[in-house]
Amino acid sequence: MTIRVLHVASELYPLLKTGGLADVTAALPAALIEQGADARLLLPGFASIAQGLADLHPVARLERTFGAPQASLELGRVPGSDLPVYMIRADAFYSRPGNPYLDDEHVPYGDNAQRFALLGWAAAQLVQHADPAWAPQIVQAHDWHAGLVPAYLRAAARERGLPQGRSLARTVFTVHNLAYQGIFPAQQFANLGLPSDFFDMHGIEFYGQLSFLKAGLYYADKITTVSPTYAREIQTVAQGGGLEALLRGRSHDLVGILNGVDYTVWNPATDGSIAAHFSADHMSGKLRCKTALQARLKLAQKHDAPVFGVVSRLTEQKGLDLLLGALPEIVSRGGQLVVLGTGDASLEQGFTRAARQHPDAVAVELGFDEALAHAIVAGSDVIAVPSRFEPCGLTQLYALAYGALPLVHRVGGLADTVVDASLENLADGFATGFVFERFEPDALTAAIRRAFALYARNHDWRDTRTRAMQQDFGWAASAQRYLALYRELL
Ligand code: ADP
Ligand code: GLC
């Protein structure tokens, strides 16, 4: 039986990306199709999505608009791919340049509750044959933006008088990041058009407010998150964001499925954004990438200086304040640091100041630059991801593929994907990077020292790098796990 599944999300690489979510929504539906599923995607019609999709044509008018003058569904596809993508055309809501969630002042748009309620409601309409040619059996909603999908489906089932427990489609809610909860003032509830009893502790109410994330966790048939370790962590007080009790209560419906890498986008043997190609068997191109990176960022041209790279959102989550503190350790030992990122002003300033102090050894580029991200991963010896928490993390997976050994904090998906270069792991042939346990300066510093020590042992470094590059984190295995989950639901 071919399973028809609709993925509902707010980002899609390469059209609109603020983080790893976009990489996942591009690759996972495609991997599901590869495994025989009939997968489609639903997105808000943000300016870059509306401009970037090919063959867009109208499918249906949407009767409810949540305050926008009009809204409709269109169907198109990503150029160069066959993945069908539904898009909500509601220009008053979505046709705003820049960040999809925040205005120019980095403040969330005042009408975000309505903008993303429309997304959830439109998904429920697709289940109810808004497109006469196709309707999903499974809807997988990603992050708080799509959190209302299961709630609208539950409400629609009730309206149609389906018996308790019967639904119009089965739902999966996927948590990419529990820190973003989609919280809105309680007054907004009246704008959502949900039954009044849904505003309840057993429902979408969260400490007197609304939480779109909680709605997803509460009403979905299954909950997934993007790594097995994060699935455990979010059931604890320390990392549950106030939702740990709900998550523990649903632990039988909660599963961690690791993200994958799209090796057609992240492959050093074919990557069009890097100075030279290389692979585990032909590594000479890696040095050329490093030299090119040093030249581009005006760092000292030193072959033997280990380059530490960072490609990251600059937020509290990513733990880069700790790295900033450890910077003297890297520089004084003759290493270099390259940072590409954008976000918190204090981090931007901190790294910029460091670059000014050590122009030969530290370079910082503020902004979002896909091509430079590839060049940094290709040209670095180490990629640092010292996150406080990390649901999965894709950067360390890309780093492995490009022979840049990941240096990571042992949390979430980082713990599930990188093996520390301890003496025993080196001896047993398991090591792929550097892992530190405690989120404290001395623990990070020790990991940095381990990186320098291994770098000085040429043979061990090459061995570890080859092993890192041979790891397979392709999407096929994860897609099979999602399919097994869908089958269980059906
Ligand atoms: P998160 O989703 O929490 O930001 P991930 O590691 O899952 O973390 O994914 C981050 C994605 O965003 C990767 O594809 C990474 O290359 C990309 N990225 C992050 N910051 C930048 C940036 N400043 N420029 C280009 N790409 C970036
Ligand atoms: C989130 C998480 C990141 C994860 C990504 C894709 O942004 O912070 O860890 O890799 O989503 O699932």
PDB file of N, CA and C in Angstrom, residues 46 66-68 92-94 96 99-117 144 182-189 191-192 210 212:
ATOM      1  N   PHE A  46       5.377  32.383   1.809  1.00  0.00           N
ATOM      2  CA  PHE A  46       6.335  33.473   2.036  1.00  0.00           C
ATOM      3  C   PHE A  46       6.903  33.914   0.681  1.00  0.00           C
ATOM      4  N   PHE A  66      -8.574  33.827   8.708  1.00  0.00           N
ATOM      5  CA  PHE A  66      -8.007  34.302   9.968  1.00  0.00           C
ATOM      6  C   PHE A  66      -7.671  35.785   9.946  1.00  0.00           C
ATOM      7  N   GLY A  67      -8.408  36.526   9.118  1.00  0.00           N
ATOM      8  CA  GLY A  67      -8.204  37.975   9.101  1.00  0.00           C
ATOM      9  C   GLY A  67      -7.501  38.485   7.858  1.00  0.00           C
ATOM     10  N   ALA A  68      -6.888  37.616   7.089  1.00  0.00           N
ATOM     11  CA  ALA A  68      -6.303  38.067   5.822  1.00  0.00           C
ATOM     12  C   ALA A  68      -7.460  38.315   4.850  1.00  0.00           C
ATOM     13  N   ALA A  92      -1.260  39.105   2.342  1.00  0.00           N
ATOM     14  CA  ALA A  92      -1.279  40.017   3.483  1.00  0.00           C
ATOM     15  C   ALA A  92      -0.546  39.403   4.683  1.00  0.00           C
ATOM     16  N   PHE A  93      -0.546  38.073   4.773  1.00  0.00           N
ATOM     17  CA  PHE A  93       0.129  37.382   5.881  1.00  0.00           C
ATOM     18  C   PHE A  93       1.604  37.080   5.590  1.00  0.00           C
ATOM     19  N   TYR A  94       1.848  36.639   4.377  1.00  0.00           N
ATOM     20  CA  TYR A  94       3.155  36.001   4.144  1.00  0.00           C
ATOM     21  C   TYR A  94       4.100  36.774   3.236  1.00  0.00           C
ATOM     22  N   ARG A  96       6.046  39.123   3.051  1.00  0.00           N
ATOM     23  CA  ARG A  96       6.854  40.136   3.718  1.00  0.00           C
ATOM     24  C   ARG A  96       8.312  39.726   3.531  1.00  0.00           C
ATOM     25  N   ASN A  99      12.976  37.670   7.315  1.00  0.00           N
ATOM     26  CA  ASN A  99      12.717  36.526   8.186  1.00  0.00           C
ATOM     27  C   ASN A  99      11.225  36.179   8.227  1.00  0.00           C
ATOM     28  N   PRO A 100      10.897  34.880   8.171  1.00  0.00           N
ATOM     29  CA  PRO A 100       9.485  34.506   8.135  1.00  0.00           C
ATOM     30  C   PRO A 100       8.730  34.749   9.449  1.00  0.00           C
ATOM     31  N   TYR A 101       9.447  34.877  10.548  1.00  0.00           N
ATOM     32  CA  TYR A 101       8.779  34.979  11.852  1.00  0.00           C
ATOM     33  C   TYR A 101       8.904  36.362  12.481  1.00  0.00           C
ATOM     34  N   LEU A 102       9.971  37.088  12.125  1.00  0.00           N
ATOM     35  CA  LEU A 102      10.307  38.330  12.825  1.00  0.00           C
ATOM     36  C   LEU A 102      10.307  39.520  11.873  1.00  0.00           C
ATOM     37  N   ASP A 103       9.964  40.677  12.393  1.00  0.00           N
ATOM     38  CA  ASP A 103      10.021  41.882  11.562  1.00  0.00           C
ATOM     39  C   ASP A 103      11.450  42.436  11.520  1.00  0.00           C
ATOM     40  N   ASP A 104      11.599  43.597  10.909  1.00  0.00           N
ATOM     41  CA  ASP A 104      12.937  44.175  10.726  1.00  0.00           C
ATOM     42  C   ASP A 104      13.649  44.433  12.049  1.00  0.00           C
ATOM     43  N   GLU A 105      12.860  44.631  13.103  1.00  0.00           N
ATOM     44  CA  GLU A 105      13.456  44.896  14.419  1.00  0.00           C
ATOM     45  C   GLU A 105      13.702  43.600  15.189  1.00  0.00           C
ATOM     46  N   HIS A 106      13.578  42.464  14.501  1.00  0.00           N
ATOM     47  CA  HIS A 106      13.739  41.143  15.120  1.00  0.00           C
ATOM     48  C   HIS A 106      12.672  40.840  16.169  1.00  0.00           C
ATOM     49  N   VAL A 107      11.509  41.485  16.013  1.00  0.00           N
ATOM     50  CA  VAL A 107      10.388  41.241  16.924  1.00  0.00           C
ATOM     51  C   VAL A 107       9.386  40.340  16.189  1.00  0.00           C
ATOM     52  N   PRO A 108       8.826  39.319  16.886  1.00  0.00           N
ATOM     53  CA  PRO A 108       7.828  38.471  16.226  1.00  0.00           C
ATOM     54  C   PRO A 108       6.674  39.319  15.692  1.00  0.00           C
ATOM     55  N   TYR A 109       6.202  38.998  14.489  1.00  0.00           N
ATOM     56  CA  TYR A 109       5.054  39.707  13.924  1.00  0.00           C
ATOM     57  C   TYR A 109       3.852  39.591  14.859  1.00  0.00           C
ATOM     58  N   GLY A 110       3.105  40.686  14.997  1.00  0.00           N
ATOM     59  CA  GLY A 110       1.967  40.725  15.912  1.00  0.00           C
ATOM     60  C   GLY A 110       0.856  39.758  15.533  1.00  0.00           C
ATOM     61  N   ASP A 111       0.812  39.363  14.262  1.00  0.00           N
ATOM     62  CA  ASP A 111      -0.262  38.467  13.832  1.00  0.00           C
ATOM     63  C   ASP A 111       0.230  37.036  13.601  1.00  0.00           C
ATOM     64  N   ASN A 112       1.312  36.655  14.263  1.00  0.00           N
ATOM     65  CA  ASN A 112       1.845  35.300  14.058  1.00  0.00           C
ATOM     66  C   ASN A 112       0.836  34.205  14.415  1.00  0.00           C
ATOM     67  N   ALA A 113       0.019  34.435  15.443  1.00  0.00           N
ATOM     68  CA  ALA A 113      -0.948  33.392  15.809  1.00  0.00           C
ATOM     69  C   ALA A 113      -1.876  33.119  14.627  1.00  0.00           C
ATOM     70  N   GLN A 114      -2.362  34.179  13.974  1.00  0.00           N
ATOM     71  CA  GLN A 114      -3.260  33.994  12.839  1.00  0.00           C
ATOM     72  C   GLN A 114      -2.516  33.428  11.637  1.00  0.00           C
ATOM     73  N   ARG A 115      -1.288  33.926  11.405  1.00  0.00           N
ATOM     74  CA  ARG A 115      -0.517  33.464  10.236  1.00  0.00           C
ATOM     75  C   ARG A 115      -0.289  31.960  10.298  1.00  0.00           C
ATOM     76  N   PHE A 116       0.016  31.461  11.511  1.00  0.00           N
ATOM     77  CA  PHE A 116       0.330  30.029  11.596  1.00  0.00           C
ATOM     78  C   PHE A 116      -0.898  29.181  11.930  1.00  0.00           C
ATOM     79  N   ALA A 117      -1.961  29.825  12.435  1.00  0.00           N
ATOM     80  CA  ALA A 117      -3.229  29.098  12.547  1.00  0.00           C
ATOM     81  C   ALA A 117      -3.718  28.741  11.141  1.00  0.00           C
ATOM     82  N   TRP A 144       6.394  24.321  16.180  1.00  0.00           N
ATOM     83  CA  TRP A 144       5.187  25.021  16.646  1.00  0.00           C
ATOM     84  C   TRP A 144       4.398  25.653  15.508  1.00  0.00           C
ATOM     85  N   GLY A 182       5.881  28.781  20.463  1.00  0.00           N
ATOM     86  CA  GLY A 182       4.701  29.384  19.841  1.00  0.00           C
ATOM     87  C   GLY A 182       3.683  29.783  20.887  1.00  0.00           C
ATOM     88  N   ILE A 183       4.112  30.672  21.796  1.00  0.00           N
ATOM     89  CA  ILE A 183       3.249  31.110  22.896  1.00  0.00           C
ATOM     90  C   ILE A 183       2.575  32.430  22.539  1.00  0.00           C
ATOM     91  N   PHE A 184       1.274  32.508  22.807  1.00  0.00           N
ATOM     92  CA  PHE A 184       0.512  33.724  22.518  1.00  0.00           C
ATOM     93  C   PHE A 184      -0.438  34.017  23.676  1.00  0.00           C
ATOM     94  N   PRO A 185      -0.842  35.302  23.808  1.00  0.00           N
ATOM     95  CA  PRO A 185      -1.776  35.641  24.882  1.00  0.00           C
ATOM     96  C   PRO A 185      -3.103  34.899  24.737  1.00  0.00           C
ATOM     97  N   ALA A 186      -3.730  34.621  25.864  1.00  0.00           N
ATOM     98  CA  ALA A 186      -4.968  33.833  25.866  1.00  0.00           C
ATOM     99  C   ALA A 186      -6.062  34.465  24.994  1.00  0.00           C
ATOM    100  N   GLN A 187      -6.088  35.818  24.916  1.00  0.00           N
ATOM    101  CA  GLN A 187      -7.142  36.468  24.116  1.00  0.00           C
ATOM    102  C   GLN A 187      -7.138  35.976  22.676  1.00  0.00           C
ATOM    103  N   GLN A 188      -5.965  35.566  22.197  1.00  0.00           N
ATOM    104  CA  GLN A 188      -5.873  35.124  20.796  1.00  0.00           C
ATOM    105  C   GLN A 188      -6.699  33.869  20.536  1.00  0.00           C
ATOM    106  N   PHE A 189      -7.047  33.152  21.593  1.00  0.00           N
ATOM    107  CA  PHE A 189      -7.759  31.883  21.384  1.00  0.00           C
ATOM    108  C   PHE A 189      -9.031  32.088  20.565  1.00  0.00           C
ATOM    109  N   ASN A 191      -9.554  33.937  18.178  1.00  0.00           N
ATOM    110  CA  ASN A 191      -9.306  34.080  16.737  1.00  0.00           C
ATOM    111  C   ASN A 191      -9.053  32.750  16.036  1.00  0.00           C
ATOM    112  N   LEU A 192      -8.908  31.684  16.812  1.00  0.00           N
ATOM    113  CA  LEU A 192      -8.456  30.435  16.202  1.00  0.00           C
ATOM    114  C   LEU A 192      -9.599  29.572  15.683  1.00  0.00           C
ATOM    115  N   LEU A 210      -1.578  30.557  25.360  1.00  0.00           N
ATOM    116  CA  LEU A 210      -1.726  29.515  24.342  1.00  0.00           C
ATOM    117  C   LEU A 210      -0.348  29.024  23.961  1.00  0.00           C
ATOM    118  N   PHE A 212       1.184  26.803  20.772  1.00  0.00           N
ATOM    119  CA  PHE A 212       0.991  26.004  19.558  1.00  0.00           C
ATOM    120  C   PHE A 212       1.791  24.705  19.667  1.00  0.00           C
TER     121      PHE A 212
END
